[in-house]
Tab-separated table of C-alpha atoms in Angstrom:
chain	number	residue	atom	x	y	z
A	143	UNK	CA	-50.325	-36.244	220.997
A	144	UNK	CA	-54.015	-37.126	221.163
A	145	UNK	CA	-54.158	-37.847	217.417
A	146	UNK	CA	-51.096	-40.095	217.705
A	147	UNK	CA	-52.730	-42.093	220.490
A	148	UNK	CA	-56.033	-42.411	218.629
A	149	UNK	CA	-54.242	-43.463	215.447
A	150	UNK	CA	-52.145	-46.011	217.344
A	151	UNK	CA	-55.278	-47.344	219.032
A	152	UNK	CA	-57.043	-47.830	215.696
A	153	UNK	CA	-54.036	-49.597	214.168
A	154	UNK	CA	-53.601	-51.875	217.205
A	155	UNK	CA	-57.313	-52.685	217.114
A	156	UNK	CA	-56.955	-53.483	213.417
A	157	UNK	CA	-54.060	-55.845	214.151
A	158	UNK	CA	-56.183	-57.599	216.798
A	159	UNK	CA	-59.010	-58.017	214.263
A	160	UNK	CA	-56.586	-59.385	211.644
A	161	UNK	CA	-55.069	-61.824	214.133
A	162	UNK	CA	-58.503	-63.060	215.226
A	163	UNK	CA	-60.157	-63.339	211.793
A	164	UNK	CA	-59.098	-61.074	208.948
A	165	UNK	CA	-62.162	-61.874	206.844
A	166	UNK	CA	-63.877	-58.550	207.515
A	167	UNK	CA	-63.788	-55.022	206.127
A	168	UNK	CA	-62.528	-53.878	209.544
A	169	UNK	CA	-59.182	-55.531	208.787
A	170	UNK	CA	-58.606	-52.797	206.214
A	171	UNK	CA	-60.733	-49.974	207.625
A	172	UNK	CA	-59.225	-49.735	211.116
A	173	UNK	CA	-55.528	-49.543	210.071
A	174	UNK	CA	-56.459	-47.168	207.256
A	175	UNK	CA	-58.319	-44.789	209.600
A	176	UNK	CA	-55.452	-45.031	212.084
A	177	UNK	CA	-52.968	-43.924	209.446
A	178	UNK	CA	-55.202	-41.031	208.393
A	179	UNK	CA	-55.544	-39.953	212.017
A	180	UNK	CA	-51.765	-39.848	212.370
A	181	UNK	CA	-51.486	-37.664	209.287
A	182	UNK	CA	-53.870	-35.024	210.653
A	183	UNK	CA	-51.031	-33.611	212.745
A	184	UNK	CA	-48.941	-32.890	209.633
A	185	UNK	CA	-50.884	-30.296	207.643
A	186	UNK	CA	-49.045	-30.450	204.274
A	187	UNK	CA	-48.845	-34.235	204.396
A	188	UNK	CA	-52.465	-34.444	205.474
A	189	UNK	CA	-53.582	-32.383	202.504
A	190	UNK	CA	-51.483	-34.444	200.097
A	191	UNK	CA	-52.668	-37.737	201.578
A	192	UNK	CA	-56.287	-36.592	201.445
A	193	UNK	CA	-55.856	-35.754	197.778
A	194	UNK	CA	-54.477	-39.234	197.205
A	195	UNK	CA	-57.082	-40.996	199.325
A	196	UNK	CA	-60.016	-39.318	197.601
A	197	UNK	CA	-58.841	-38.634	194.058
A	198	UNK	CA	-57.265	-42.052	193.355
A	199	UNK	CA	-60.391	-44.110	194.126
A	200	UNK	CA	-62.499	-41.600	192.216
A	201	UNK	CA	-60.101	-42.039	189.306
A	202	UNK	CA	-60.945	-45.768	189.379
A	203	UNK	CA	-64.642	-44.892	189.410
A	204	UNK	CA	-64.149	-42.468	186.530
A	205	UNK	CA	-62.333	-45.093	184.457
A	206	UNK	CA	-64.980	-47.739	185.093
A	207	UNK	CA	-68.023	-45.511	184.537
A	208	UNK	CA	-66.646	-43.900	181.384
A	209	UNK	CA	-65.597	-47.254	179.929
A	210	UNK	CA	-68.992	-48.822	180.687
A	211	UNK	CA	-70.867	-45.856	179.247
A	212	UNK	CA	-68.832	-45.861	176.042
A	213	UNK	CA	-69.171	-49.650	175.703
A	214	UNK	CA	-72.955	-49.566	176.181
A	215	UNK	CA	-73.449	-46.726	173.698
A	216	UNK	CA	-71.163	-48.236	171.060
A	217	UNK	CA	-72.734	-51.696	171.353
A	218	UNK	CA	-76.413	-50.946	171.952
A	219	UNK	CA	-76.756	-47.417	170.604
A	220	UNK	CA	-78.511	-44.561	172.404
A	221	UNK	CA	-79.694	-45.593	175.863
A	222	UNK	CA	-80.398	-43.889	179.173
A	223	UNK	CA	-78.116	-46.340	180.998
A	224	UNK	CA	-75.197	-45.677	178.646
A	225	UNK	CA	-75.489	-41.918	179.011
A	226	UNK	CA	-75.893	-42.260	182.776
A	227	UNK	CA	-72.541	-44.066	183.067
A	228	UNK	CA	-70.817	-41.737	180.606
A	229	UNK	CA	-72.053	-38.548	182.295
A	230	UNK	CA	-71.341	-40.013	185.739
A	231	UNK	CA	-67.758	-40.756	184.729
A	232	UNK	CA	-67.387	-37.233	183.356
A	233	UNK	CA	-68.663	-35.654	186.598
A	234	UNK	CA	-66.254	-37.708	188.668
A	235	UNK	CA	-63.429	-36.725	186.299
A	236	UNK	CA	-64.322	-33.026	186.694
A	237	UNK	CA	-64.392	-33.287	190.479
A	238	UNK	CA	-60.769	-34.439	190.774
A	239	UNK	CA	-58.983	-31.305	189.447
A	240	UNK	CA	-61.416	-29.058	191.334
A	241	UNK	CA	-60.581	-30.756	194.613
A	242	UNK	CA	-57.944	-28.197	195.834
A	243	UNK	CA	-60.369	-25.302	195.268
A	244	UNK	CA	-63.247	-27.117	196.916
A	245	UNK	CA	-60.963	-27.962	199.827
A	246	UNK	CA	-60.659	-24.232	200.593
A	247	UNK	CA	-64.438	-23.805	200.500
A	248	UNK	CA	-65.645	-26.896	202.289
A	249	UNK	CA	-65.997	-25.297	205.742
A	250	UNK	CA	-68.145	-22.407	204.521
A	251	UNK	CA	-70.277	-23.787	201.657
A	252	UNK	CA	-72.962	-26.316	202.567
A	253	UNK	CA	-73.148	-28.060	199.197
A	254	UNK	CA	-69.370	-28.514	199.202
A	255	UNK	CA	-69.557	-30.043	202.664
A	256	UNK	CA	-72.101	-32.541	201.391
A	257	UNK	CA	-69.938	-33.320	198.354
A	258	UNK	CA	-66.931	-33.993	200.569
A	259	UNK	CA	-68.987	-36.150	202.901
A	260	UNK	CA	-70.322	-38.327	200.075
A	261	UNK	CA	-67.167	-38.485	197.950
A	262	UNK	CA	-64.975	-38.952	201.018
A	263	UNK	CA	-67.124	-41.761	202.390
A	264	UNK	CA	-67.136	-43.608	199.065
A	265	UNK	CA	-63.383	-43.107	198.644
A	266	UNK	CA	-62.554	-44.372	202.148
A	267	UNK	CA	-64.854	-47.355	201.593
A	268	UNK	CA	-63.008	-48.165	198.354
A	269	UNK	CA	-59.590	-47.790	199.995
A	270	UNK	CA	-60.567	-49.871	203.026
A	271	UNK	CA	-62.000	-52.592	200.776
A	272	UNK	CA	-58.795	-52.620	198.727
A	273	UNK	CA	-56.610	-52.846	201.838
A	274	UNK	CA	-58.762	-55.596	203.359
A	275	UNK	CA	-58.499	-57.518	200.088
A	276	UNK	CA	-54.703	-57.180	200.117
A	277	UNK	CA	-54.536	-58.312	203.751
A	278	UNK	CA	-56.676	-61.356	202.994
A	279	UNK	CA	-54.433	-62.191	200.026
A	280	UNK	CA	-51.332	-62.473	202.215
A	281	UNK	CA	-49.422	-65.780	201.997
A	282	UNK	CA	-51.139	-68.817	203.467
A	283	UNK	CA	-50.314	-69.849	207.023
A	284	UNK	CA	-52.000	-73.267	206.857
A	285	UNK	CA	-51.423	-76.566	205.075
A	286	UNK	CA	-54.783	-77.222	203.431
A	287	UNK	CA	-56.693	-80.462	203.579
A	288	UNK	CA	-59.373	-79.070	201.229
A	289	UNK	CA	-58.934	-76.675	198.301
A	290	UNK	CA	-62.196	-75.011	197.287
A	291	UNK	CA	-62.162	-73.474	193.790
A	292	UNK	CA	-65.075	-71.162	193.029
A	293	UNK	CA	-66.602	-71.305	189.580
A	294	UNK	CA	-67.067	-68.527	187.035
A	295	UNK	CA	-69.233	-68.272	183.954
A	296	UNK	CA	-68.432	-70.618	181.084
A	297	UNK	CA	-67.463	-68.995	177.779
A	298	UNK	CA	-68.940	-70.678	174.691
A	299	UNK	CA	-69.610	-73.736	176.826
A	300	UNK	CA	-66.037	-74.066	178.053
A	301	UNK	CA	-63.599	-72.752	180.637
A	302	UNK	CA	-63.003	-69.026	180.051
A	303	UNK	CA	-59.947	-66.927	181.002
A	304	UNK	CA	-61.169	-66.010	184.505
A	305	UNK	CA	-62.132	-69.552	185.453
A	306	UNK	CA	-58.959	-70.949	183.852
A	307	UNK	CA	-56.799	-68.781	186.109
A	308	UNK	CA	-58.715	-69.886	189.175
A	309	UNK	CA	-58.252	-73.516	188.187
A	310	UNK	CA	-54.539	-73.128	187.477
A	311	UNK	CA	-54.070	-71.404	190.836
A	312	UNK	CA	-55.918	-74.186	192.637
A	313	UNK	CA	-54.076	-76.940	190.779
A	314	UNK	CA	-50.719	-75.326	191.532
A	315	UNK	CA	-51.679	-75.325	195.212
A	316	UNK	CA	-52.733	-78.953	194.872
A	317	UNK	CA	-49.242	-79.828	193.600
A	318	UNK	CA	-47.753	-78.254	196.730
A	319	UNK	CA	-50.166	-80.175	198.948
A	320	UNK	CA	-50.938	-83.419	197.049
A	321	UNK	CA	-52.934	-84.898	199.930
A	322	UNK	CA	-55.465	-82.055	199.800
A	323	UNK	CA	-58.849	-82.767	198.251
A	324	UNK	CA	-60.201	-80.487	195.502
A	325	UNK	CA	-63.738	-79.134	195.670
A	326	UNK	CA	-65.069	-77.700	192.403
A	327	UNK	CA	-68.009	-75.386	193.087
A	328	UNK	CA	-70.298	-74.020	190.378
A	329	UNK	CA	-73.816	-74.691	189.148
A	330	UNK	CA	-75.393	-74.253	185.730
A	331	UNK	CA	-76.506	-70.842	184.539
A	332	UNK	CA	-79.332	-70.240	182.082
A	333	UNK	CA	-76.833	-69.659	179.268
A	334	UNK	CA	-74.521	-72.569	180.147
A	335	UNK	CA	-74.745	-76.084	178.610
A	336	UNK	CA	-73.543	-77.778	181.797
A	337	UNK	CA	-72.665	-76.950	185.422
A	338	UNK	CA	-69.440	-75.019	185.828
A	339	UNK	CA	-68.127	-77.654	188.235
A	340	UNK	CA	-68.400	-80.323	185.511
A	341	UNK	CA	-66.266	-78.239	183.130
A	342	UNK	CA	-63.833	-77.552	185.984
A	343	UNK	CA	-63.624	-81.281	186.738
A	344	UNK	CA	-62.869	-82.045	183.092
A	345	UNK	CA	-60.128	-79.383	183.030
A	346	UNK	CA	-58.512	-80.820	186.182
A	347	UNK	CA	-58.634	-84.370	184.842
A	348	UNK	CA	-56.920	-83.218	181.647
A	349	UNK	CA	-54.161	-81.787	183.839
A	350	UNK	CA	-53.626	-85.162	185.475
A	351	UNK	CA	-55.584	-84.798	188.721
A	352	UNK	CA	-57.008	-88.207	189.750
A	353	UNK	CA	-60.777	-88.503	189.819
A	354	UNK	CA	-60.723	-89.680	193.441
A	355	UNK	CA	-59.205	-86.342	194.547
A	356	UNK	CA	-62.079	-84.204	193.213
A	357	UNK	CA	-65.495	-83.431	194.679
A	358	UNK	CA	-68.180	-81.672	192.635
A	359	UNK	CA	-70.734	-79.140	193.847
A	360	UNK	CA	-73.152	-78.418	190.997
A	361	UNK	CA	-76.160	-76.778	192.692
A	362	UNK	CA	-74.908	-73.279	193.476
A	363	UNK	CA	-76.109	-70.190	191.628
A	364	UNK	CA	-73.989	-67.421	193.194
A	365	UNK	CA	-71.124	-66.819	195.615
A	366	UNK	CA	-73.269	-67.261	198.714
A	367	UNK	CA	-74.595	-70.652	197.586
A	368	UNK	CA	-71.087	-71.663	196.438
A	369	UNK	CA	-70.153	-71.684	200.112
A	370	UNK	CA	-73.391	-73.076	201.538
A	371	UNK	CA	-73.459	-75.961	199.021
A	372	UNK	CA	-69.734	-76.753	199.224
A	373	UNK	CA	-69.941	-76.845	203.011
A	374	UNK	CA	-71.260	-80.412	202.924
A	375	UNK	CA	-67.836	-81.598	201.697
A	376	UNK	CA	-66.008	-79.845	204.544
A	377	UNK	CA	-65.504	-81.356	208.000
A	378	UNK	CA	-65.020	-79.366	211.183
A	379	UNK	CA	-61.323	-80.225	211.392
A	380	UNK	CA	-60.495	-79.399	207.780
A	381	UNK	CA	-58.043	-76.654	206.850
A	382	UNK	CA	-59.604	-74.999	203.813
A	383	UNK	CA	-58.125	-72.684	201.209
A	384	UNK	CA	-60.618	-70.843	199.031
A	385	UNK	CA	-59.344	-70.042	195.522
A	386	UNK	CA	-60.888	-67.249	193.477
A	387	UNK	CA	-60.046	-64.088	191.522
A	388	UNK	CA	-58.329	-61.223	193.338
A	389	UNK	CA	-61.281	-58.837	192.972
A	390	UNK	CA	-63.670	-61.537	194.252
A	391	UNK	CA	-61.629	-62.702	197.234
A	392	UNK	CA	-62.901	-60.571	200.120
A	393	UNK	CA	-66.620	-61.032	199.457
A	394	UNK	CA	-66.120	-64.789	199.056
A	395	UNK	CA	-64.326	-64.956	202.401
A	396	UNK	CA	-67.072	-62.885	204.037
A	397	UNK	CA	-69.639	-65.437	202.868
A	398	UNK	CA	-67.393	-68.263	204.081
A	399	UNK	CA	-67.235	-66.642	207.493
A	400	UNK	CA	-71.025	-66.301	207.587
A	401	UNK	CA	-71.375	-69.977	206.663
A	402	UNK	CA	-68.997	-70.987	209.446
A	403	UNK	CA	-66.332	-72.243	207.008
A	404	UNK	CA	-62.936	-71.646	208.591
A	405	UNK	CA	-60.631	-70.880	205.680
A	406	UNK	CA	-57.973	-68.672	204.157
A	407	UNK	CA	-57.990	-67.265	200.659
A	408	UNK	CA	-55.763	-67.607	197.626
A	409	UNK	CA	-56.192	-64.658	195.263
A	410	UNK	CA	-55.611	-65.364	191.581
A	411	UNK	CA	-54.415	-62.362	189.599
A	412	UNK	CA	-56.696	-60.936	186.929
A	413	UNK	CA	-54.549	-59.355	184.195
A	414	UNK	CA	-56.885	-56.907	182.445
A	415	UNK	CA	-56.942	-53.575	184.321
A	416	UNK	CA	-60.275	-52.310	183.003
A	417	UNK	CA	-62.000	-55.623	183.699
A	418	UNK	CA	-60.481	-55.791	187.190
A	419	UNK	CA	-61.564	-52.233	188.076
A	420	UNK	CA	-65.045	-52.899	186.747
A	421	UNK	CA	-65.334	-56.175	188.619
A	422	UNK	CA	-63.947	-54.609	191.798
A	423	UNK	CA	-66.553	-51.826	191.750
A	424	UNK	CA	-69.269	-54.441	191.223
A	425	UNK	CA	-67.882	-56.422	194.168
A	426	UNK	CA	-67.979	-53.315	196.345
A	427	UNK	CA	-71.569	-52.756	195.245
A	428	UNK	CA	-72.406	-56.325	196.206
A	429	UNK	CA	-70.770	-55.738	199.588
A	430	UNK	CA	-73.014	-52.727	200.221
A	431	UNK	CA	-76.009	-54.924	199.420
A	432	UNK	CA	-74.838	-57.472	201.994
A	433	UNK	CA	-74.681	-54.627	204.536
A	434	UNK	CA	-77.683	-52.780	203.133
A	435	UNK	CA	-78.465	-51.128	206.462
A	436	UNK	CA	-75.006	-50.567	207.897
A	437	UNK	CA	-73.506	-48.886	204.809
A	438	UNK	CA	-76.186	-46.138	204.452
A	439	UNK	CA	-76.096	-45.600	208.219
A	440	UNK	CA	-72.352	-44.944	208.021
A	441	UNK	CA	-72.912	-42.366	205.263
A	442	UNK	CA	-75.598	-40.600	207.311
A	443	UNK	CA	-73.267	-40.402	210.323
A	444	UNK	CA	-70.448	-38.986	208.162
A	445	UNK	CA	-72.774	-36.333	206.704
A	446	UNK	CA	-73.930	-35.346	210.199
A	447	UNK	CA	-70.346	-35.036	211.422
A	448	UNK	CA	-69.415	-32.865	208.424
A	449	UNK	CA	-72.371	-30.567	209.022
A	450	UNK	CA	-71.684	-30.059	212.725
């Protein structure tokens, strides 16, 4: 009964967070922890769900690390970084089938307790980040007055596949709301012949978007400055939709929230599974850097609880 009440409380709190402003990891973490709490009362289901919760995210890690290690070694030859990724992927792969055995030992063997604490924390963080991303990709509830499309690196001086999908998603939204103004955000990287926003503007004009409907932001160098620089085109009463890739959505919205930009997100699908997994793990890494103190503190608390 107690676990049911705690689980219900976490889920209700998550719903309150989502209703207030879903642009936070808590929008995924609280409902996820509530569901896990409910499952603790059903031993077989709890074991099965724990296997799923931990092994599936680690499978994503395994796929990404192994792929990166193989790619680095095949392209650049022998390197410490390549072997680090390859061996790391192998260790994660080995951990998954050993999970049921380790589960039986975790209460009595200290090193196994530490393994569960670390792997479990990372897995829950991955799952919560995924769920929060899905929640923030739910259908729009506003009619935008501004559509902010975030840039991505140019390929051979032109619009690459990732940026093209973002642009097509934003332009499709523009067709639904023709009075909305487009904001193209993207500066010039060291390996780019022109600012990303200029290439984005050219792409939109070729698709028939009038020049008067487009604003260019060409000074940004990363996601954080995308939002801070584009903010000058946004008024307090504007209803903004931020358009970016699915893996990039949550972190972009977190920066928007920090910049005081009230917006919702439109997630553009990225088709290549390996690229998406890789990019998602990098996004999660970037998130931990944003919360460089809070994330390690959470891991320390989890380890302490497991050792008690």
